[in-house]
Short mmCIF file of C-alpha atoms and ligand atoms in Angstrom, two decimals:
data_model
loop_
_atom_site.label_atom_id
_atom_site.label_comp_id
_atom_site.label_asym_id
_atom_site.label_seq_id
_atom_site.Cartn_x
_atom_site.Cartn_y
_atom_site.Cartn_z
CA MET A 1 -92.87 38.67 -64.88
CA ASP A 2 -90.57 38.23 -61.85
CA ASN A 3 -87.61 39.94 -62.66
CA THR A 4 -86.00 40.36 -58.90
CA PRO A 5 -82.62 39.98 -59.54
CA ILE A 6 -80.73 36.75 -57.75
CA ILE A 7 -78.41 38.33 -55.11
CA LYS A 8 -76.54 35.81 -52.83
CA GLY A 9 -74.89 38.05 -50.03
CA SER A 10 -76.48 39.65 -46.92
CA ILE A 11 -78.00 43.32 -48.10
CA PHE A 12 -77.71 46.08 -45.49
CA VAL A 13 -79.54 49.09 -46.40
CA MET A 14 -78.65 51.93 -44.58
CA SER A 15 -80.46 55.33 -44.63
CA ALA A 16 -80.08 58.44 -42.81
CA ALA A 17 -80.99 62.22 -43.39
CA SER A 18 -78.31 64.16 -45.07
CA GLY A 19 -75.58 65.31 -42.57
CA THR A 20 -76.52 62.29 -39.97
CA GLY A 21 -72.63 61.09 -40.65
CA LYS A 22 -73.55 58.30 -42.78
CA THR A 23 -70.08 58.59 -45.06
CA SER A 24 -68.43 58.30 -42.06
CA LEU A 25 -70.36 55.62 -40.59
CA THR A 26 -69.98 53.32 -43.73
CA ARG A 27 -66.11 54.14 -43.68
CA GLU A 28 -65.78 52.64 -40.23
CA LEU A 29 -68.17 49.89 -41.13
CA ILE A 30 -66.12 48.99 -44.12
CA ARG A 31 -62.77 49.20 -42.03
CA THR A 32 -64.05 47.11 -39.34
CA ASN A 33 -65.91 44.43 -41.50
CA PRO A 34 -63.65 42.96 -44.05
CA GLN A 35 -66.29 41.03 -45.80
CA LEU A 36 -68.33 44.20 -46.17
CA ARG A 37 -68.37 46.59 -49.05
CA VAL A 38 -70.45 49.75 -50.16
CA ALA A 39 -72.41 49.70 -53.55
CA VAL A 40 -71.33 52.40 -55.55
CA SER A 41 -74.47 54.30 -56.82
CA HIS A 42 -75.13 56.66 -60.02
CA THR A 43 -76.08 60.19 -59.41
CA THR A 44 -77.14 62.90 -61.65
CA ARG A 45 -75.60 65.21 -58.88
CA ALA A 46 -72.34 67.27 -59.77
CA PRO A 47 -69.13 66.08 -57.87
CA ARG A 48 -68.30 67.85 -54.68
CA GLU A 49 -64.67 69.18 -54.44
CA ASN A 50 -63.28 65.84 -52.93
CA GLU A 51 -65.49 63.44 -54.56
CA VAL A 52 -63.68 60.97 -56.96
CA ASP A 53 -66.04 59.55 -59.76
CA HIS A 54 -66.51 55.67 -59.62
CA GLU A 55 -65.55 55.80 -55.94
CA HIS A 56 -67.72 58.14 -54.08
CA TYR A 57 -70.56 57.82 -57.20
CA HIS A 58 -70.66 56.96 -60.88
CA PHE A 59 -71.40 60.37 -61.73
CA VAL A 60 -73.35 60.77 -65.12
CA ASP A 61 -75.62 62.97 -67.10
CA GLN A 62 -79.43 63.06 -67.13
CA GLU A 63 -79.84 61.37 -70.27
CA THR A 64 -77.58 58.64 -69.36
CA PHE A 65 -79.30 58.04 -66.19
CA THR A 66 -82.82 57.83 -67.89
CA THR A 67 -81.45 55.01 -70.40
CA MET A 68 -80.61 53.16 -67.42
CA VAL A 69 -83.90 53.54 -66.05
CA GLY A 70 -85.30 52.24 -69.22
CA GLU A 71 -82.89 49.23 -69.54
CA GLY A 72 -84.15 48.19 -66.15
CA GLN A 73 -80.48 48.38 -64.72
CA PHE A 74 -81.46 49.82 -61.39
CA LEU A 75 -82.28 47.75 -58.28
CA GLU A 76 -83.86 51.07 -57.27
CA HIS A 77 -83.78 54.59 -58.06
CA ALA A 78 -85.12 57.92 -56.53
CA LYS A 79 -85.04 61.61 -57.12
CA VAL A 80 -83.42 63.08 -53.75
CA HIS A 81 -82.75 66.89 -53.16
CA GLU A 82 -83.62 67.37 -56.94
CA HIS A 83 -81.11 64.93 -58.29
CA TYR A 84 -81.68 61.57 -59.35
CA TYR A 85 -79.81 58.53 -57.56
CA GLY A 86 -79.70 54.83 -58.37
CA THR A 87 -78.16 51.62 -57.33
CA SER A 88 -77.38 49.63 -60.36
CA ILE A 89 -78.15 45.68 -60.36
CA ALA A 90 -74.50 45.39 -61.61
CA ALA A 91 -72.82 47.40 -58.53
CA VAL A 92 -74.53 44.94 -56.20
CA THR A 93 -74.07 41.64 -57.93
CA ALA A 94 -70.32 42.22 -58.59
CA LEU A 95 -69.78 42.39 -54.90
CA THR A 96 -72.07 39.65 -53.81
CA ASP A 97 -70.80 37.15 -56.27
CA ALA A 98 -67.48 37.99 -55.15
CA GLY A 99 -68.56 36.88 -51.82
CA PHE A 100 -68.95 40.12 -49.80
CA ASP A 101 -71.99 41.41 -47.88
CA VAL A 102 -73.23 44.77 -49.46
CA ILE A 103 -74.06 48.01 -47.78
CA LEU A 104 -76.62 50.29 -49.73
CA GLU A 105 -76.53 53.91 -48.78
CA ILE A 106 -79.72 54.92 -49.91
CA ASP A 107 -82.49 57.46 -49.32
CA VAL A 108 -85.90 56.31 -47.94
CA GLN A 109 -87.82 55.83 -51.36
CA GLY A 110 -84.67 53.67 -52.53
CA ALA A 111 -85.42 51.58 -49.30
CA GLU A 112 -88.92 51.19 -49.96
CA GLN A 113 -88.10 49.64 -53.33
CA ILE A 114 -85.39 47.38 -51.83
CA ARG A 115 -88.11 46.26 -48.89
CA ARG A 116 -90.40 44.95 -51.83
CA SER A 117 -87.68 43.52 -54.18
CA LEU A 118 -85.44 41.92 -51.63
CA PRO A 119 -87.32 41.39 -48.57
CA ASP A 120 -84.47 39.77 -46.86
CA ALA A 121 -82.25 43.17 -46.86
CA VAL A 122 -81.81 44.28 -43.50
CA CYS A 123 -82.78 47.98 -43.04
CA ILE A 124 -81.21 50.43 -40.49
CA PHE A 125 -81.81 54.02 -40.37
CA VAL A 126 -79.36 55.94 -38.54
CA LEU A 127 -80.77 59.08 -36.72
CA PRO A 128 -78.55 62.37 -35.52
CA PRO A 129 -78.98 63.06 -31.71
CA SER A 130 -80.94 66.14 -32.47
CA TRP A 131 -82.18 68.68 -35.03
CA ASP A 132 -79.36 71.25 -33.60
CA VAL A 133 -76.46 68.85 -34.04
CA LEU A 134 -77.86 67.66 -37.75
CA ARG A 135 -78.04 71.63 -38.64
CA GLU A 136 -74.42 72.12 -37.09
CA ARG A 137 -73.16 68.91 -39.12
CA LEU A 138 -74.83 70.21 -42.30
CA THR A 139 -73.28 73.78 -41.77
CA ASN A 140 -69.79 72.53 -41.14
CA ARG A 141 -69.50 70.38 -44.19
CA GLY A 142 -69.00 74.11 -45.97
CA THR A 143 -70.08 72.44 -49.15
CA ASN A 144 -73.63 73.49 -48.99
CA THR A 145 -75.57 76.69 -49.74
CA ALA A 146 -77.88 78.34 -47.14
CA GLU A 147 -80.64 77.25 -49.30
CA ASP A 148 -79.31 73.70 -49.82
CA ILE A 149 -79.20 73.21 -45.73
CA GLU A 150 -82.67 74.30 -45.49
CA LEU A 151 -84.01 72.13 -48.07
CA ARG A 152 -81.87 69.18 -46.61
CA LEU A 153 -83.41 70.00 -43.10
CA LYS A 154 -87.09 70.03 -44.59
CA ASN A 155 -86.43 66.62 -46.38
CA ALA A 156 -84.95 65.26 -42.89
CA ARG A 157 -88.43 65.96 -41.41
CA LEU A 158 -90.07 63.82 -44.20
CA GLU A 159 -87.40 60.92 -44.10
CA PHE A 160 -87.68 60.74 -40.10
CA GLU A 161 -91.59 59.90 -40.66
CA GLN A 162 -90.53 56.76 -42.70
CA ALA A 163 -87.90 55.71 -40.31
CA ALA A 164 -90.42 53.37 -38.07
CA LEU A 165 -90.65 51.50 -41.40
CA PHE A 166 -87.01 50.06 -41.05
CA ASP A 167 -86.02 46.96 -38.88
CA TYR A 168 -83.18 49.08 -37.01
CA LEU A 169 -82.71 52.68 -35.29
CA VAL A 170 -79.32 53.62 -34.44
CA VAL A 171 -78.54 57.32 -33.29
CA ASN A 172 -75.12 58.61 -34.54
CA ASP A 173 -74.12 60.58 -31.58
CA ARG A 174 -70.70 59.23 -31.17
CA LEU A 175 -69.25 57.49 -34.38
CA GLU A 176 -67.41 54.78 -32.58
CA GLU A 177 -70.39 53.69 -30.48
CA ALA A 178 -72.95 53.88 -33.80
CA THR A 179 -70.34 51.72 -35.80
CA GLN A 180 -70.27 49.10 -32.73
CA ASN A 181 -74.11 49.35 -32.72
CA ILE A 182 -74.34 48.65 -36.38
CA ASN A 183 -71.89 45.85 -36.34
CA HIS A 184 -74.07 44.10 -33.63
CA ILE A 185 -76.63 44.37 -36.22
CA ILE A 186 -74.61 42.92 -39.20
CA LYS A 187 -73.50 40.25 -36.74
CA ALA A 188 -76.79 39.32 -35.70
CA SER A 189 -78.03 38.96 -39.40
CA ARG A 190 -75.52 36.45 -40.02
CA PHE A 191 -77.43 33.91 -37.65
CA ARG A 192 -80.70 34.20 -39.30
CA GLN A 193 -82.31 31.16 -40.31
CA SER A 194 -82.53 31.82 -43.80
CA LYS A 195 -78.66 32.64 -43.85
CA ASP A 196 -77.14 29.39 -42.84
CA ASN A 197 -79.34 26.49 -42.59
CA HIS A 198 -77.08 23.55 -44.01
CA THR A 199 -75.86 22.64 -40.51
CA LEU A 200 -79.39 22.18 -39.51
CA ILE A 201 -80.28 20.59 -42.70
CA SER A 202 -77.45 18.08 -42.48
CA LEU A 203 -78.18 17.22 -38.47
CA LEU A 204 -81.60 16.60 -39.43
CA GLU A 205 -80.51 14.18 -42.53
CA ASP A 206 -78.11 11.97 -40.67
P1 5GP B 1 -75.47 63.16 -51.16
O1 5GP B 1 -75.99 64.09 -52.43
O2 5GP B 1 -75.35 63.93 -49.76
O3 5GP B 1 -74.25 62.18 -51.54
O4 5GP B 1 -77.02 62.32 -51.24
C1 5GP B 1 -78.08 62.57 -51.20
C2 5GP B 1 -79.25 61.58 -50.59
O5 5GP B 1 -79.15 60.59 -51.59
C3 5GP B 1 -78.61 60.87 -49.29
O6 5GP B 1 -79.76 60.64 -48.49
C4 5GP B 1 -78.25 59.35 -49.86
O7 5GP B 1 -78.17 58.35 -49.12
C5 5GP B 1 -79.10 59.11 -51.37
N1 5GP B 1 -78.54 58.10 -52.21
C6 5GP B 1 -77.18 58.21 -52.46
N2 5GP B 1 -77.15 57.38 -53.32
C7 5GP B 1 -78.52 56.70 -53.65
C8 5GP B 1 -78.87 55.75 -54.13
O8 5GP B 1 -78.35 54.85 -55.00
N3 5GP B 1 -80.29 55.60 -54.37
C9 5GP B 1 -81.05 56.26 -53.55
N4 5GP B 1 -82.21 55.92 -53.65
N5 5GP B 1 -80.60 57.51 -52.81
C10 5GP B 1 -79.11 57.71 -52.86
#
């Protein structure tokens, strides 16, 4: 049975190793693109000090998450850094039904699932300029333990190994420049054949 959900708007998958500056990038992309929204994921991880439930994530316990998986509520889900994360179908369709394009800020395992279920999704991988910068950003965040930083760096290498599967690679050295580059990708995707062929169809029918 094909249970791929019908999703009307454009979906942009943005993956990056933890500490690459994805959250700031997303914020800038939303600020500069009125038509774009980020889908709020579910996670079993505890909220960080500055995080707000239902805004940054829907924070749920393991049991709720497992039930949602069983009920097929997720478009994709994965275990990342010892916690579970997932994008619910409802979180995405609420936005696409309202006419928004949607960014999924998810890991490489989730991106792989989206590539299979939504082949039209545009997949962007964001790279840090260097290992030194990545380590520095993780350390400066101040919310991760030394052990957690090492785990995230180890996972980063595994994620970089998947980066070649993505449609686009963007280096986040300067936030403004990376935002601009992703905005070019978003703009270009709006001119893809599958997005607006009604003008072409009506020209051919006249
Ligand atoms: P953090 O705990 O730092 O917020 O996120 C850790 C990792 O989980 C990041 O790589 C982030 O992109 C990923 N992540 C966040 N939400 C989701 C999701 O819904 N699905 C998947 N597969 N990964 C997610």
